[in-house]
PDB file of C-alpha atoms in Angstrom:
ATOM      1  CA  MET A   9       5.347  21.997  10.100  1.00  0.00           C
ATOM      2  CA  THR A  10       5.713  18.822  11.577  1.00  0.00           C
ATOM      3  CA  GLY A  11       5.139  16.099   9.307  1.00  0.00           C
ATOM      4  CA  GLY A  12       1.559  14.938  10.646  1.00  0.00           C
ATOM      5  CA  LEU A  13       0.389  18.650  10.416  1.00  0.00           C
ATOM      6  CA  ARG A  14       2.314  18.309   6.097  1.00  0.00           C
ATOM      7  CA  LEU A  15       0.278  15.145   5.596  1.00  0.00           C
ATOM      8  CA  ALA A  16      -3.362  15.772   6.678  1.00  0.00           C
ATOM      9  CA  GLN A  17      -3.047  18.936   4.621  1.00  0.00           C
ATOM     10  CA  GLU A  18      -1.732  17.323   1.940  1.00  0.00           C
ATOM     11  CA  LEU A  19      -4.492  14.909   1.373  1.00  0.00           C
ATOM     12  CA  LYS A  20      -6.858  17.845   2.822  1.00  0.00           C
ATOM     13  CA  GLY A  21      -7.426  15.732   6.359  1.00  0.00           C
ATOM     14  CA  LYS A  22      -8.084  12.413   4.597  1.00  0.00           C
ATOM     15  CA  GLY A  23      -6.543   9.289   3.030  1.00  0.00           C
ATOM     16  CA  ASN A  24      -5.226   6.186   2.863  1.00  0.00           C
ATOM     17  CA  VAL A  25      -1.416   5.895   4.154  1.00  0.00           C
ATOM     18  CA  VAL A  26       1.898   2.901   3.487  1.00  0.00           C
ATOM     19  CA  VAL A  27       4.324   3.914   6.902  1.00  0.00           C
ATOM     20  CA  PHE A  28       7.245   3.023   5.992  1.00  0.00           C
ATOM     21  CA  THR A  29       9.642   2.326   9.192  1.00  0.00           C
ATOM     22  CA  MET A  30      11.974   0.208  11.599  1.00  0.00           C
ATOM     23  CA  PRO A  31       9.501   0.098  14.384  1.00  0.00           C
ATOM     24  CA  ASP A  32      12.587  -2.271  16.787  1.00  0.00           C
ATOM     25  CA  GLN A  33      13.675   0.962  17.144  1.00  0.00           C
ATOM     26  CA  HIS A  34      12.300   3.293  19.684  1.00  0.00           C
ATOM     27  CA  ASN A  35      12.600   6.716  17.846  1.00  0.00           C
ATOM     28  CA  MET A  36      10.452   5.269  14.655  1.00  0.00           C
ATOM     29  CA  GLN A  37       8.096   4.119  17.361  1.00  0.00           C
ATOM     30  CA  ASP A  38       7.857   8.185  18.273  1.00  0.00           C
ATOM     31  CA  ARG A  39       7.866   8.664  15.323  1.00  0.00           C
ATOM     32  CA  LEU A  40       4.155   7.062  13.964  1.00  0.00           C
ATOM     33  CA  HIS A  41       3.142   7.796  16.882  1.00  0.00           C
ATOM     34  CA  GLY A  42       3.797  11.864  16.465  1.00  0.00           C
ATOM     35  CA  LEU A  43       2.205  11.011  13.491  1.00  0.00           C
ATOM     36  CA  SER A  44      -1.545   9.380  14.413  1.00  0.00           C
ATOM     37  CA  ARG A  45      -1.704  11.550  17.548  1.00  0.00           C
ATOM     38  CA  ARG A  46      -0.763  14.767  14.669  1.00  0.00           C
ATOM     39  CA  ASN A  47      -4.319  13.495  12.333  1.00  0.00           C
ATOM     40  CA  ARG A  48      -6.679  13.246  15.128  1.00  0.00           C
ATOM     41  CA  ALA A  49      -5.205  16.859  16.688  1.00  0.00           C
ATOM     42  CA  HIS A  50      -6.071  18.243  13.148  1.00  0.00           C
ATOM     43  CA  ALA A  51      -9.306  16.184  12.870  1.00  0.00           C
ATOM     44  CA  ALA A  52      -7.872  14.366   9.934  1.00  0.00           C
ATOM     45  CA  VAL A  53      -9.354  11.301   8.836  1.00  0.00           C
ATOM     46  CA  ILE A  54      -6.035   9.472   8.002  1.00  0.00           C
ATOM     47  CA  LYS A  55      -5.769   5.890   7.960  1.00  0.00           C
ATOM     48  CA  ILE A  56      -2.718   4.613   8.680  1.00  0.00           C
ATOM     49  CA  ALA A  57      -1.618   0.814   7.064  1.00  0.00           C
ATOM     50  CA  PRO A  58      -0.332  -1.141   6.804  1.00  0.00           C
ATOM     51  CA  VAL A  59       2.241  -0.485   9.119  1.00  0.00           C
ATOM     52  CA  VAL A  60       5.564  -1.822   6.958  1.00  0.00           C
ATOM     53  CA  ASP A  61       8.859  -2.899   9.011  1.00  0.00           C
ATOM     54  CA  ILE A  62      11.669  -2.514   6.178  1.00  0.00           C
ATOM     55  CA  GLN A  63      14.524  -4.524   8.351  1.00  0.00           C
ATOM     56  CA  GLY A  64      17.257  -2.378   7.804  1.00  0.00           C
ATOM     57  CA  ASP A  65      16.389  -3.831   3.620  1.00  0.00           C
ATOM     58  CA  PRO A  66      15.266  -0.636   1.954  1.00  0.00           C
ATOM     59  CA  ARG A  67      14.326  -3.558  -0.668  1.00  0.00           C
ATOM     60  CA  ILE A  68      11.431  -4.701   1.525  1.00  0.00           C
ATOM     61  CA  ALA A  69      10.364  -0.607   0.728  1.00  0.00           C
ATOM     62  CA  PHE A  70      11.141  -1.143  -2.931  1.00  0.00           C
ATOM     63  CA  ASP A  71       9.793  -4.632  -3.500  1.00  0.00           C
ATOM     64  CA  THR A  72       6.343  -3.653  -1.001  1.00  0.00           C
ATOM     65  CA  THR A  73       5.431  -0.402  -3.304  1.00  0.00           C
ATOM     66  CA  THR A  74       5.941  -1.859  -6.348  1.00  0.00           C
ATOM     67  CA  GLN A  75       3.452  -4.539  -5.034  1.00  0.00           C
ATOM     68  CA  ILE A  76       0.580  -1.925  -3.504  1.00  0.00           C
ATOM     69  CA  ILE A  77       1.751   0.068  -6.511  1.00  0.00           C
ATOM     70  CA  GLY A  78       0.418  -3.091  -9.220  1.00  0.00           C
ATOM     71  CA  LYS A  79      -2.559  -4.335  -8.098  1.00  0.00           C
ATOM     72  CA  GLU A  80      -3.449  -1.372  -4.664  1.00  0.00           C
ATOM     73  CA  ARG A  81      -2.786   1.502  -6.959  1.00  0.00           C
ATOM     74  CA  ASP A  82      -5.959   3.698  -5.899  1.00  0.00           C
ATOM     75  CA  GLN A  83      -6.557   1.808  -2.063  1.00  0.00           C
ATOM     76  CA  VAL A  84      -3.384   4.529  -1.475  1.00  0.00           C
ATOM     77  CA  ASP A  85      -2.983   8.016  -1.048  1.00  0.00           C
ATOM     78  CA  ALA A  86       0.599   8.397   0.324  1.00  0.00           C
ATOM     79  CA  PHE A  87       2.985   6.933   0.916  1.00  0.00           C
ATOM     80  CA  VAL A  88       5.111   8.194   4.078  1.00  0.00           C
ATOM     81  CA  CYS A  89       9.039   6.953   4.606  1.00  0.00           C
ATOM     82  CA  LEU A  90      10.022   7.922   8.835  1.00  0.00           C
ATOM     83  CA  GLU A  91      13.749   6.403   8.203  1.00  0.00           C
ATOM     84  CA  ALA A  92      15.444   7.789   5.049  1.00  0.00           C
ATOM     85  CA  GLN A  93      16.602   3.759   4.019  1.00  0.00           C
ATOM     86  CA  SER A  94      13.235   3.206   2.165  1.00  0.00           C
ATOM     87  CA  GLY A  95      12.871   6.975   0.669  1.00  0.00           C
ATOM     88  CA  LYS A  96      15.314   6.725  -2.148  1.00  0.00           C
ATOM     89  CA  GLU A  97      14.207   3.463  -2.967  1.00  0.00           C
ATOM     90  CA  VAL A  98       9.752   4.759  -2.391  1.00  0.00           C
ATOM     91  CA  ALA A  99      10.754   8.063  -4.711  1.00  0.00           C
ATOM     92  CA  GLY A 100      12.203   5.639  -7.356  1.00  0.00           C
ATOM     93  CA  VAL A 101       9.359   3.353  -8.091  1.00  0.00           C
ATOM     94  CA  LEU A 102       7.106   6.824  -7.982  1.00  0.00           C
ATOM     95  CA  ASN A 103       8.959   8.817  -9.876  1.00  0.00           C
ATOM     96  CA  LYS A 104       8.734   5.853 -13.150  1.00  0.00           C
ATOM     97  CA  LEU A 105       4.889   6.858 -13.261  1.00  0.00           C
ATOM     98  CA  PRO A 106       3.159   9.575 -14.313  1.00  0.00           C
ATOM     99  CA  ARG A 107       3.067  12.452 -12.506  1.00  0.00           C
ATOM    100  CA  HIS A 108      -1.169  12.829 -11.576  1.00  0.00           C
ATOM    101  CA  ARG A 109      -0.118  14.547  -7.594  1.00  0.00           C
ATOM    102  CA  GLN A 110       3.019  16.264  -6.735  1.00  0.00           C
ATOM    103  CA  GLY A 111       4.524  15.678  -3.248  1.00  0.00           C
ATOM    104  CA  CYS A 112       7.191  16.108  -1.322  1.00  0.00           C
ATOM    105  CA  ASP A 113       9.295  15.059   0.885  1.00  0.00           C
ATOM    106  CA  GLY A 114       9.703  14.965   5.070  1.00  0.00           C
ATOM    107  CA  ASP A 115      11.313  18.478   4.507  1.00  0.00           C
ATOM    108  CA  GLY A 116       8.647  19.666   3.099  1.00  0.00           C
ATOM    109  CA  TYR A 117      10.254  20.119  -0.405  1.00  0.00           C
ATOM    110  CA  ARG A 118       8.226  19.919  -2.951  1.00  0.00           C
ATOM    111  CA  SER A 119       9.218  16.989  -5.667  1.00  0.00           C
TER     112      SER A 119
END
């Protein structure tokens, strides 16, 4: 199962997603394109915005997630980390919140 398909299933085909990546890297561009393409192929209405360039600094992911959770919590349904550096930081912020929805990592394991 691809990440895009899994995302569409978890969000039941609709939602707003924040994506953390390093878009200057070719493989990250391919992953983002694949995520978008998979959602269109499965008639999912998932809005990917914003795409956050972490610039190789995982603190950007931490700070951005903290800001979004503080101000825009109701506007974001999921966070997607296309590279490993941001995953730990995003999880750290989200793990401090009361659990209201289960998440899954890139390999599909429940957290």
